[in-house]
PDB file of C-alpha atoms in Angstrom:
ATOM      1  CA  MET U 932      -0.278   0.117   0.335  1.00 39.00           C
ATOM      2  CA  SER U 933       1.369   3.055  -1.581  1.00 35.00           C
ATOM      3  CA  LEU U 934       1.134   6.755   0.375  1.00 35.00           C
ATOM      4  CA  ILE U 935       0.564   5.435   3.801  1.00 32.00           C
ATOM      5  CA  PHE U 936       2.480   5.798   7.100  1.00 30.00           C
ATOM      6  CA  LEU U 937       0.642   3.726   8.633  1.00 30.00           C
ATOM      7  CA  PHE U 938       1.021   2.320  12.383  1.00 30.00           C
ATOM      8  CA  LEU U 939      -1.453  -0.500  12.849  1.00 30.00           C
ATOM      9  CA  CYS U 940      -0.775  -1.839  16.074  1.00 32.00           C
ATOM     10  CA  THR U 941      -2.763  -5.072  17.606  1.00 31.00           C
ATOM     11  CA  ILE U 942      -3.109  -5.098  21.767  1.00 33.00           C
ATOM     12  CA  LEU U 943      -1.419  -6.692  24.289  1.00 34.00           C
ATOM     13  CA  PHE U 944      -3.155  -6.865  27.961  1.00 35.00           C
ATOM     14  CA  CYS U 945       0.433  -6.804  30.865  1.00 38.00           C
ATOM     15  CA  ALA U 946       0.239  -6.304  34.183  1.00 38.00           C
ATOM     16  CA  PHE U 947       2.740  -4.741  36.118  1.00 38.00           C
ATOM     17  CA  SER U 948       4.713  -6.471  39.045  1.00 40.00           C
ATOM     18  CA  ALA U 949       6.931  -4.658  41.310  1.00 49.00           C
ATOM     19  CA  ALA U 950       9.428  -5.259  38.933  1.00 64.00           C
ATOM     20  CA  GLU U 951      10.900  -1.779  36.940  1.00 76.00           C
ATOM     21  CA  TYR U 952      10.352  -1.982  32.896  1.00 74.00           C
ATOM     22  CA  LYS U 953      12.401   0.046  31.083  1.00 78.00           C
ATOM     23  CA  PRO U 954      11.200   2.253  27.641  1.00 74.00           C
ATOM     24  CA  ASP U 955      12.363  -0.564  25.213  1.00 74.00           C
ATOM     25  CA  TRP U 956      11.171  -3.119  23.293  1.00 68.00           C
ATOM     26  CA  SER U 957      12.244  -6.411  25.223  1.00 75.00           C
ATOM     27  CA  SER U 958      11.292  -5.045  28.114  1.00 77.00           C
ATOM     28  CA  ILE U 959       7.931  -4.101  27.227  1.00 68.00           C
ATOM     29  CA  ASP U 960       7.717  -7.147  25.882  1.00 68.00           C
ATOM     30  CA  SER U 961       8.528  -9.127  29.273  1.00 76.00           C
ATOM     31  CA  ARG U 962       5.355  -8.168  31.086  1.00 72.00           C
ATOM     32  CA  PRO U 963       2.932 -10.955  31.268  1.00 73.00           C
ATOM     33  CA  LEU U 964      -0.644 -11.643  30.488  1.00 69.00           C
ATOM     34  CA  PRO U 965      -2.956 -10.768  33.403  1.00 72.00           C
ATOM     35  CA  SER U 966      -5.444 -13.304  34.585  1.00 78.00           C
ATOM     36  CA  TRP U 967      -8.125 -10.911  33.954  1.00 80.00           C
ATOM     37  CA  PHE U 968      -7.422 -10.806  30.728  1.00 77.00           C
ATOM     38  CA  ASP U 969      -6.961 -14.439  30.090  1.00 75.00           C
ATOM     39  CA  ASP U 970      -9.862 -15.148  31.641  1.00 84.00           C
ATOM     40  CA  SER U 971     -12.356 -12.738  29.560  1.00 84.00           C
ATOM     41  CA  LYS U 972     -11.786 -14.692  26.892  1.00 81.00           C
ATOM     42  CA  LEU U 973     -14.203 -12.987  24.309  1.00 85.00           C
ATOM     43  CA  GLY U 974     -13.883  -8.634  23.655  1.00 88.00           C
ATOM     44  CA  ILE U 975     -15.650  -6.424  21.186  1.00 89.00           C
ATOM     45  CA  PHE U 976     -13.026  -4.202  19.309  1.00 88.00           C
ATOM     46  CA  THR U 977     -15.387  -1.319  17.450  1.00 91.00           C
ATOM     47  CA  HIS U 978     -14.537   1.199  14.653  1.00 92.00           C
ATOM     48  CA  TRP U 979     -16.922   3.992  14.771  1.00 95.00           C
ATOM     49  CA  GLY U 980     -16.250   7.478  13.058  1.00 95.00           C
ATOM     50  CA  VAL U 981     -16.309   9.446   9.907  1.00 96.00           C
ATOM     51  CA  TYR U 982     -16.256   6.544   8.090  1.00 95.00           C
ATOM     52  CA  SER U 983     -19.651   5.279   8.958  1.00 96.00           C
ATOM     53  CA  VAL U 984     -21.323   7.830   7.118  1.00 96.00           C
ATOM     54  CA  PRO U 985     -21.069   6.272   3.559  1.00 96.00           C
ATOM     55  CA  ALA U 986     -20.785   3.255   5.480  1.00 93.00           C
ATOM     56  CA  PHE U 987     -19.422   1.303   2.111  1.00 92.00           C
ATOM     57  CA  GLU U 988     -16.246  -0.845   2.572  1.00 87.00           C
ATOM     58  CA  ASP U 989     -14.727  -0.272   6.085  1.00 87.00           C
ATOM     59  CA  ALA U 990     -13.150   2.008   8.410  1.00 88.00           C
ATOM     60  CA  TRP U 991     -10.596   2.800   5.115  1.00 88.00           C
ATOM     61  CA  PHE U 992     -13.071   4.208   3.258  1.00 92.00           C
ATOM     62  CA  TRP U 993     -10.859   7.176   2.675  1.00 88.00           C
ATOM     63  CA  TRP U 994      -8.094   5.295   1.322  1.00 85.00           C
ATOM     64  CA  TYR U 995      -9.823   3.203  -1.163  1.00 90.00           C
ATOM     65  CA  TRP U 996     -11.520   6.263  -2.788  1.00 92.00           C
ATOM     66  CA  GLN U 997      -8.810   8.983  -2.688  1.00 87.00           C
ATOM     67  CA  GLY U 998      -5.716   7.089  -2.217  1.00 83.00           C
ATOM     68  CA  GLU U 999      -6.400   3.598  -4.562  1.00 88.00           C
ATOM     69  CA  LYS U1000      -9.005   5.140  -6.302  1.00 92.00           C
ATOM     70  CA  LYS U1001     -10.983   1.702  -6.240  1.00 94.00           C
ATOM     71  CA  PRO U1002     -13.874   1.592  -9.159  1.00 96.00           C
ATOM     72  CA  GLU U1003     -16.434   0.283  -6.869  1.00 96.00           C
ATOM     73  CA  VAL U1004     -15.644   2.834  -4.390  1.00 95.00           C
ATOM     74  CA  LEU U1005     -15.592   5.799  -6.631  1.00 95.00           C
ATOM     75  CA  ASP U1006     -18.984   4.682  -8.379  1.00 96.00           C
ATOM     76  CA  PHE U1007     -20.319   4.431  -5.030  1.00 96.00           C
ATOM     77  CA  VAL U1008     -19.929   8.267  -4.177  1.00 95.00           C
ATOM     78  CA  ALA U1009     -20.980   9.362  -7.601  1.00 95.00           C
ATOM     79  CA  LYS U1010     -24.109   7.486  -7.828  1.00 96.00           C
ATOM     80  CA  HIS U1011     -24.630   8.363  -3.693  1.00 95.00           C
ATOM     81  CA  TYR U1012     -22.807  12.127  -3.449  1.00 94.00           C
ATOM     82  CA  GLY U1013     -22.525  12.872  -6.841  1.00 92.00           C
ATOM     83  CA  ASN U1014     -19.357  15.329  -7.280  1.00 87.00           C
ATOM     84  CA  ARG U1015     -18.463  15.478  -3.504  1.00 87.00           C
ATOM     85  CA  THR U1016     -14.579  15.140  -3.175  1.00 86.00           C
ATOM     86  CA  ALA U1017     -14.013  16.143   0.262  1.00 90.00           C
ATOM     87  CA  TYR U1018     -14.086  13.094   2.356  1.00 91.00           C
ATOM     88  CA  ALA U1019     -14.054  16.015   5.460  1.00 90.00           C
ATOM     89  CA  ASP U1020     -17.559  16.808   4.409  1.00 92.00           C
ATOM     90  CA  PHE U1021     -18.506  14.079   5.672  1.00 95.00           C
ATOM     91  CA  ALA U1022     -17.956  15.183   9.007  1.00 95.00           C
ATOM     92  CA  HIS U1023     -21.227  17.201   9.220  1.00 94.00           C
ATOM     93  CA  GLU U1024     -23.118  14.203   8.486  1.00 96.00           C
ATOM     94  CA  PHE U1025     -21.565  12.197  11.207  1.00 97.00           C
ATOM     95  CA  THR U1026     -23.889  13.336  14.134  1.00 97.00           C
ATOM     96  CA  GLY U1027     -24.498  10.631  16.419  1.00 95.00           C
ATOM     97  CA  GLU U1028     -28.245  11.187  16.741  1.00 96.00           C
ATOM     98  CA  ASP U1029     -29.167   8.022  17.799  1.00 96.00           C
ATOM     99  CA  PHE U1030     -25.974   7.211  19.926  1.00 97.00           C
ATOM    100  CA  ASP U1031     -27.296   6.179  23.272  1.00 98.00           C
ATOM    101  CA  ALA U1032     -23.677   5.367  25.561  1.00 98.00           C
ATOM    102  CA  ASP U1033     -25.251   3.428  28.100  1.00 98.00           C
ATOM    103  CA  HIS U1034     -27.393   1.118  25.962  1.00 98.00           C
ATOM    104  CA  TYR U1035     -24.738   0.366  23.401  1.00 97.00           C
ATOM    105  CA  ALA U1036     -23.058  -0.570  27.045  1.00 98.00           C
ATOM    106  CA  GLU U1037     -25.996  -2.558  27.446  1.00 98.00           C
ATOM    107  CA  ILE U1038     -25.622  -4.901  25.104  1.00 97.00           C
ATOM    108  CA  VAL U1039     -21.738  -5.752  24.896  1.00 97.00           C
ATOM    109  CA  LYS U1040     -22.164  -6.301  28.146  1.00 97.00           C
ATOM    110  CA  SER U1041     -25.234  -9.014  27.494  1.00 97.00           C
ATOM    111  CA  SER U1042     -23.187 -10.287  24.452  1.00 96.00           C
ATOM    112  CA  GLY U1043     -21.205 -11.740  27.384  1.00 96.00           C
ATOM    113  CA  ALA U1044     -18.298  -9.415  26.481  1.00 94.00           C
ATOM    114  CA  ARG U1045     -15.377  -8.770  29.266  1.00 93.00           C
ATOM    115  CA  TYR U1046     -13.804  -6.362  27.892  1.00 90.00           C
ATOM    116  CA  PHE U1047     -14.312  -3.654  24.825  1.00 92.00           C
ATOM    117  CA  VAL U1048     -12.157  -1.295  22.938  1.00 89.00           C
ATOM    118  CA  PHE U1049     -13.330   1.455  20.601  1.00 92.00           C
ATOM    119  CA  THR U1050     -11.749   3.228  17.884  1.00 91.00           C
ATOM    120  CA  SER U1051     -10.825   6.752  19.463  1.00 91.00           C
ATOM    121  CA  LYS U1052      -8.865   8.138  16.256  1.00 90.00           C
ATOM    122  CA  HIS U1053      -8.533   6.405  12.689  1.00 88.00           C
ATOM    123  CA  CYS U1054      -5.808   7.098  10.083  1.00 81.00           C
ATOM    124  CA  GLU U1055      -7.731   9.815   8.702  1.00 84.00           C
ATOM    125  CA  GLY U1056      -6.886  12.196  12.027  1.00 84.00           C
ATOM    126  CA  PHE U1057     -10.247  12.064  13.488  1.00 90.00           C
ATOM    127  CA  THR U1058     -10.261  12.198  16.851  1.00 91.00           C
ATOM    128  CA  ASN U1059     -14.010  10.930  18.405  1.00 95.00           C
ATOM    129  CA  TRP U1060     -12.518  13.322  21.875  1.00 94.00           C
ATOM    130  CA  PRO U1061     -12.319  17.223  21.831  1.00 93.00           C
ATOM    131  CA  SER U1062      -8.293  16.369  21.383  1.00 88.00           C
ATOM    132  CA  LYS U1063      -6.658  20.014  21.181  1.00 84.00           C
ATOM    133  CA  TYR U1064      -4.338  18.712  19.218  1.00 79.00           C
ATOM    134  CA  SER U1065      -6.172  17.380  16.155  1.00 80.00           C
ATOM    135  CA  TRP U1066      -8.246  21.256  14.933  1.00 79.00           C
ATOM    136  CA  ASN U1067     -11.476  21.191  14.595  1.00 87.00           C
ATOM    137  CA  TRP U1068     -11.660  17.818  13.599  1.00 89.00           C
ATOM    138  CA  ASN U1069     -12.736  16.067  16.462  1.00 93.00           C
ATOM    139  CA  SER U1070     -16.460  14.687  17.657  1.00 96.00           C
ATOM    140  CA  LYS U1071     -16.788  17.832  20.035  1.00 96.00           C
ATOM    141  CA  ASP U1072     -16.279  20.884  17.270  1.00 96.00           C
ATOM    142  CA  ILE U1073     -18.050  19.159  14.095  1.00 95.00           C
ATOM    143  CA  GLY U1074     -20.171  16.489  13.632  1.00 96.00           C
ATOM    144  CA  PRO U1075     -22.040  15.067  17.090  1.00 97.00           C
ATOM    145  CA  HIS U1076     -20.045  17.900  19.415  1.00 98.00           C
ATOM    146  CA  ARG U1077     -20.010  15.157  22.023  1.00 97.00           C
ATOM    147  CA  ASP U1078     -16.700  13.465  23.319  1.00 96.00           C
ATOM    148  CA  ILE U1079     -17.573  10.367  22.652  1.00 97.00           C
ATOM    149  CA  VAL U1080     -14.680   8.175  23.954  1.00 94.00           C
ATOM    150  CA  GLY U1081     -15.462   9.833  27.647  1.00 94.00           C
ATOM    151  CA  GLU U1082     -19.263   8.780  27.131  1.00 96.00           C
ATOM    152  CA  LEU U1083     -18.258   5.227  26.278  1.00 96.00           C
ATOM    153  CA  LYS U1084     -15.332   5.070  28.980  1.00 94.00           C
ATOM    154  CA  HIS U1085     -18.154   6.040  31.807  1.00 96.00           C
ATOM    155  CA  SER U1086     -20.734   3.686  30.233  1.00 97.00           C
ATOM    156  CA  ILE U1087     -18.298   0.911  29.909  1.00 96.00           C
ATOM    157  CA  GLN U1088     -16.780   0.730  32.845  1.00 94.00           C
ATOM    158  CA  LYS U1089     -20.066   1.148  34.974  1.00 97.00           C
ATOM    159  CA  GLN U1090     -20.993  -2.237  33.391  1.00 97.00           C
ATOM    160  CA  GLY U1091     -18.158  -3.709  34.737  1.00 95.00           C
ATOM    161  CA  ILE U1092     -15.935  -4.203  31.398  1.00 94.00           C
ATOM    162  CA  HIS U1093     -12.669  -3.241  30.760  1.00 91.00           C
ATOM    163  CA  PHE U1094     -12.623  -0.391  28.475  1.00 90.00           C
ATOM    164  CA  GLY U1095      -9.858   0.782  26.311  1.00 85.00           C
ATOM    165  CA  LEU U1096      -8.318   2.361  22.938  1.00 84.00           C
ATOM    166  CA  TYR U1097      -7.296   2.578  19.674  1.00 83.00           C
ATOM    167  CA  TYR U1098      -5.580   4.898  18.063  1.00 76.00           C
ATOM    168  CA  SER U1099      -3.489   5.027  14.907  1.00 74.00           C
ATOM    169  CA  LEU U1100      -0.999   7.798  13.453  1.00 62.00           C
ATOM    170  CA  TYR U1101      -2.027  10.821  11.873  1.00 53.00           C
ATOM    171  CA  THR U1102      -1.716  10.258   8.520  1.00 62.00           C
ATOM    172  CA  TRP U1103      -3.287  10.113   4.478  1.00 62.00           C
ATOM    173  CA  PHE U1104      -4.352  13.237   4.449  1.00 60.00           C
ATOM    174  CA  HIS U1105      -2.661  15.278   6.123  1.00 60.00           C
ATOM    175  CA  PRO U1106      -0.635  18.033   4.592  1.00 58.00           C
ATOM    176  CA  LEU U1107       3.261  16.907   6.302  1.00 56.00           C
ATOM    177  CA  TYR U1108       2.076  13.790   4.357  1.00 56.00           C
ATOM    178  CA  ILE U1109       0.758  14.992   1.360  1.00 57.00           C
ATOM    179  CA  SER U1110       3.261  17.802   0.147  1.00 56.00           C
ATOM    180  CA  ASP U1111       6.590  16.225   1.105  1.00 52.00           C
ATOM    181  CA  PRO U1112       8.506  15.659  -1.746  1.00 48.00           C
ATOM    182  CA  GLN U1113      11.202  13.559   0.055  1.00 50.00           C
ATOM    183  CA  ARG U1114       8.486  11.254   0.737  1.00 48.00           C
ATOM    184  CA  ASN U1115      10.193  10.451   4.398  1.00 45.00           C
ATOM    185  CA  ARG U1116       6.946   8.742   5.609  1.00 45.00           C
ATOM    186  CA  SER U1117       7.973   6.076   3.589  1.00 45.00           C
ATOM    187  CA  GLU U1118       5.865   3.161   1.410  1.00 44.00           C
ATOM    188  CA  TYR U1119       3.644   1.466   3.711  1.00 40.00           C
ATOM    189  CA  VAL U1120       6.259  -1.427   5.072  1.00 37.00           C
ATOM    190  CA  GLN U1121       5.726  -4.405   7.229  1.00 39.00           C
ATOM    191  CA  GLN U1122       8.591  -2.518   9.900  1.00 40.00           C
ATOM    192  CA  PRO U1123       7.321   0.718   9.851  1.00 43.00           C
ATOM    193  CA  GLN U1124      10.061   1.834  12.393  1.00 42.00           C
ATOM    194  CA  LEU U1125      12.942   0.736   9.574  1.00 38.00           C
ATOM    195  CA  HIS U1126      11.746   4.570   8.436  1.00 42.00           C
ATOM    196  CA  PHE U1127      10.984   6.427  11.425  1.00 42.00           C
ATOM    197  CA  ASP U1128      14.345   7.499  12.127  1.00 47.00           C
ATOM    198  CA  LYS U1129      13.815   9.268   8.917  1.00 45.00           C
ATOM    199  CA  TRP U1130      10.830  11.032   9.658  1.00 42.00           C
ATOM    200  CA  ARG U1131      12.308  12.050  13.322  1.00 46.00           C
ATOM    201  CA  ALA U1132      14.441  13.787  11.459  1.00 48.00           C
ATOM    202  CA  ARG U1133      12.199  15.663   9.322  1.00 43.00           C
ATOM    203  CA  GLU U1134       9.680  16.169  12.350  1.00 43.00           C
ATOM    204  CA  GLU U1135      12.621  17.833  13.979  1.00 45.00           C
ATOM    205  CA  SER U1136      13.672  20.006  11.243  1.00 44.00           C
ATOM    206  CA  ILE U1137       9.719  21.076  11.163  1.00 39.00           C
ATOM    207  CA  ARG U1138       9.512  21.869  14.681  1.00 40.00           C
ATOM    208  CA  SER U1139      12.317  24.358  14.609  1.00 38.00           C
ATOM    209  CA  VAL U1140      10.398  26.365  11.955  1.00 36.00           C
ATOM    210  CA  ASP U1141       6.620  25.793  13.089  1.00 36.00           C
ATOM    211  CA  ASP U1142       5.597  24.779  16.661  1.00 36.00           C
ATOM    212  CA  LYS U1143       2.098  23.960  15.565  1.00 34.00           C
ATOM    213  CA  ILE U1144       3.159  20.578  14.574  1.00 36.00           C
ATOM    214  CA  TRP U1145       2.321  17.742  16.074  1.00 39.00           C
ATOM    215  CA  PHE U1146       2.547  13.676  16.420  1.00 44.00           C
ATOM    216  CA  GLN U1147       1.293  10.655  17.756  1.00 51.00           C
ATOM    217  CA  THR U1148       3.474  10.600  20.961  1.00 55.00           C
ATOM    218  CA  ASP U1149       1.104  14.108  21.465  1.00 60.00           C
ATOM    219  CA  TYR U1150      -1.896  12.417  21.562  1.00 62.00           C
ATOM    220  CA  ALA U1151      -1.136   9.503  23.672  1.00 63.00           C
ATOM    221  CA  ARG U1152       0.405  11.430  26.189  1.00 65.00           C
ATOM    222  CA  GLU U1153      -3.496  13.281  26.002  1.00 69.00           C
ATOM    223  CA  LEU U1154      -5.440  10.316  26.230  1.00 68.00           C
ATOM    224  CA  LEU U1155      -3.506   8.970  29.241  1.00 64.00           C
ATOM    225  CA  ARG U1156      -3.669  11.873  31.437  1.00 67.00           C
ATOM    226  CA  GLU U1157      -7.439  12.438  30.602  1.00 68.00           C
ATOM    227  CA  VAL U1158      -8.429   8.431  30.778  1.00 64.00           C
ATOM    228  CA  PRO U1159      -5.558   7.333  33.775  1.00 62.00           C
ATOM    229  CA  GLU U1160      -7.426   4.517  34.867  1.00 61.00           C
ATOM    230  CA  CYS U1161      -8.055   2.973  31.501  1.00 59.00           C
ATOM    231  CA  PRO U1162      -6.163  -0.219  31.018  1.00 53.00           C
ATOM    232  CA  ILE U1163      -5.361  -1.290  26.919  1.00 51.00           C
ATOM    233  CA  LEU U1164      -3.603   0.860  25.007  1.00 51.00           C
ATOM    234  CA  GLU U1165      -3.411   0.375  21.511  1.00 50.00           C
ATOM    235  CA  ALA U1166       0.135   3.092  19.746  1.00 49.00           C
ATOM    236  CA  ASN U1167       2.677   3.217  17.612  1.00 47.00           C
ATOM    237  CA  ILE U1168       6.212   3.426  18.303  1.00 47.00           C
ATOM    238  CA  ASP U1169       8.618   4.160  20.193  1.00 50.00           C
ATOM    239  CA  GLY U1170       8.259   7.887  21.198  1.00 55.00           C
ATOM    240  CA  VAL U1171       4.430   6.777  22.326  1.00 56.00           C
ATOM    241  CA  ALA U1172       6.679   3.461  24.174  1.00 57.00           C
ATOM    242  CA  ARG U1173       8.646   5.946  26.121  1.00 61.00           C
ATOM    243  CA  THR U1174       5.163   7.794  26.781  1.00 59.00           C
ATOM    244  CA  TYR U1175       3.398   4.463  28.124  1.00 56.00           C
ATOM    245  CA  ALA U1176       6.508   3.411  29.726  1.00 60.00           C
ATOM    246  CA  GLN U1177       6.390   6.661  32.564  1.00 63.00           C
ATOM    247  CA  TRP U1178       2.616   6.188  32.433  1.00 59.00           C
ATOM    248  CA  ALA U1179       2.307   2.776  33.329  1.00 58.00           C
ATOM    249  CA  GLU U1180       5.286   2.944  35.574  1.00 60.00           C
ATOM    250  CA  GLU U1181       3.633   5.657  37.787  1.00 60.00           C
ATOM    251  CA  ARG U1182       0.818   3.091  38.573  1.00 55.00           C
ATOM    252  CA  LYS U1183       2.083  -0.157  38.013  1.00 51.00           C
ATOM    253  CA  ARG U1184      -0.831  -1.266  35.660  1.00 48.00           C
ATOM    254  CA  GLY U1185      -1.360  -1.285  32.230  1.00 48.00           C
ATOM    255  CA  LEU U1186      -1.895  -3.405  28.762  1.00 50.00           C
ATOM    256  CA  ILE U1187      -0.394  -2.541  25.067  1.00 46.00           C
ATOM    257  CA  TYR U1188       1.235  -4.411  22.501  1.00 46.00           C
ATOM    258  CA  PHE U1189       3.001  -3.750  19.265  1.00 42.00           C
ATOM    259  CA  ARG U1190       2.092  -4.891  15.842  1.00 44.00           C
ATOM    260  CA  ASP U1191       5.850  -5.196  14.571  1.00 41.00           C
ATOM    261  CA  ILE U1192       7.215  -6.862  17.854  1.00 42.00           C
ATOM    262  CA  PRO U1193       8.211 -10.552  17.950  1.00 40.00           C
ATOM    263  CA  HIS U1194       6.081 -13.483  17.688  1.00 38.00           C
ATOM    264  CA  LYS U1195       7.310 -14.874  21.099  1.00 39.00           C
ATOM    265  CA  SER U1196       4.787 -12.001  22.579  1.00 39.00           C
ATOM    266  CA  ASN U1197       2.037 -12.677  25.009  1.00 42.00           C
ATOM    267  CA  VAL U1198      -0.945 -11.656  22.404  1.00 43.00           C
ATOM    268  CA  THR U1199       0.086 -11.763  18.596  1.00 40.00           C
ATOM    269  CA  GLY U1200      -2.565  -9.629  16.089  1.00 41.00           C
ATOM    270  CA  THR U1201      -0.118  -9.518  13.665  1.00 42.00           C
ATOM    271  CA  MET U1202      -0.788  -9.849  10.089  1.00 39.00           C
ATOM    272  CA  ALA U1203       0.242 -12.824   9.896  1.00 40.00           C
ATOM    273  CA  THR U1204      -0.546 -16.218  11.772  1.00 41.00           C
ATOM    274  CA  PRO U1205      -0.507 -16.316  15.857  1.00 40.00           C
ATOM    275  CA  HIS U1206       2.361 -18.821  16.024  1.00 44.00           C
ATOM    276  CA  HIS U1207       0.848 -20.788  19.120  1.00 43.00           C
ATOM    277  CA  THR U1208      -0.006 -17.189  21.382  1.00 46.00           C
ATOM    278  CA  LYS U1209      -3.308 -15.401  22.075  1.00 52.00           C
ATOM    279  CA  TRP U1210      -4.858 -13.854  19.038  1.00 52.00           C
ATOM    280  CA  LEU U1211      -6.895 -11.029  19.170  1.00 57.00           C
ATOM    281  CA  GLU U1212      -8.952 -11.566  15.552  1.00 51.00           C
ATOM    282  CA  ALA U1213      -9.884  -8.325  14.908  1.00 49.00           C
ATOM    283  CA  THR U1214      -6.653  -6.411  14.999  1.00 52.00           C
ATOM    284  CA  ASP U1215      -5.382  -8.705  12.393  1.00 49.00           C
ATOM    285  CA  ASP U1216      -6.047  -7.866   9.127  1.00 52.00           C
ATOM    286  CA  SER U1217      -4.600 -11.251   7.183  1.00 48.00           C
ATOM    287  CA  LEU U1218      -8.514 -12.091   8.561  1.00 46.00           C
ATOM    288  CA  GLU U1219     -10.019  -9.329   6.625  1.00 52.00           C
ATOM    289  CA  ASP U1220      -8.049 -10.180   3.143  1.00 53.00           C
ATOM    290  CA  PHE U1221      -8.992 -13.570   3.371  1.00 48.00           C
ATOM    291  CA  LEU U1222     -12.730 -12.862   4.056  1.00 49.00           C
ATOM    292  CA  LYS U1223     -12.625 -10.707   1.095  1.00 57.00           C
ATOM    293  CA  ARG U1224     -10.677 -13.160  -1.538  1.00 54.00           C
ATOM    294  CA  HIS U1225     -13.533 -16.228  -0.434  1.00 48.00           C
TER     295      HIS U1225
END
């Protein structure tokens, strides 16, 4: 997949003991799986956002439309939305007028699920909480005008269900990616950290000119600060690893998994086979690709 600097990760649910952990892969990978997660067996991972307005294909709608330009997606947009060319226009229609967090939590509870993970931010950058790092591209300033993450957190936890968050790197149509002639964001690769040093150098050069630039670590700090008891976090690259390690060390609790660390991890949800480890089906894109082919 070209023109994507995408760090989709999966989830490792880790408990902290009295041991001290360091902000590096081997240390993060050494933390044990908490018993509550192993006992839960069933969890729900939900995507809901601006892409739910066209509700065609999946959460990657923007990429299929503007990036890959899949004929069936172009035909769908032309048929239902005429000459619309801006993905951002869908945000005004993402109203959530029927969204009731308490009712949703009751449905999750009745399913038997013991944990719930919500997509706080997908690859198009729209945040489902009033993030100060997303301009007005968030659920409080446009669309439903609500803090969806906050409402769900309260309602899900009220049902005694573990609540978690997923977010991915600000990407796809971010101007810093589109206008980068050096292509330092790199083509999509299976091991994106191999290219991160180039992008970090690019980031630093931009920061020296304009302090308004922001990247995934800012979002991580914000989420960890505003949802301090949240036990689950999907995250991106080493900057977030440091942020998360610092946060978790203070509370001696927390859960994390990075897609691109070795398969020996406690939970595997990579784009590959589970290799005899715990597996989170919803975070394995290989399953989705298989279903589309068959």
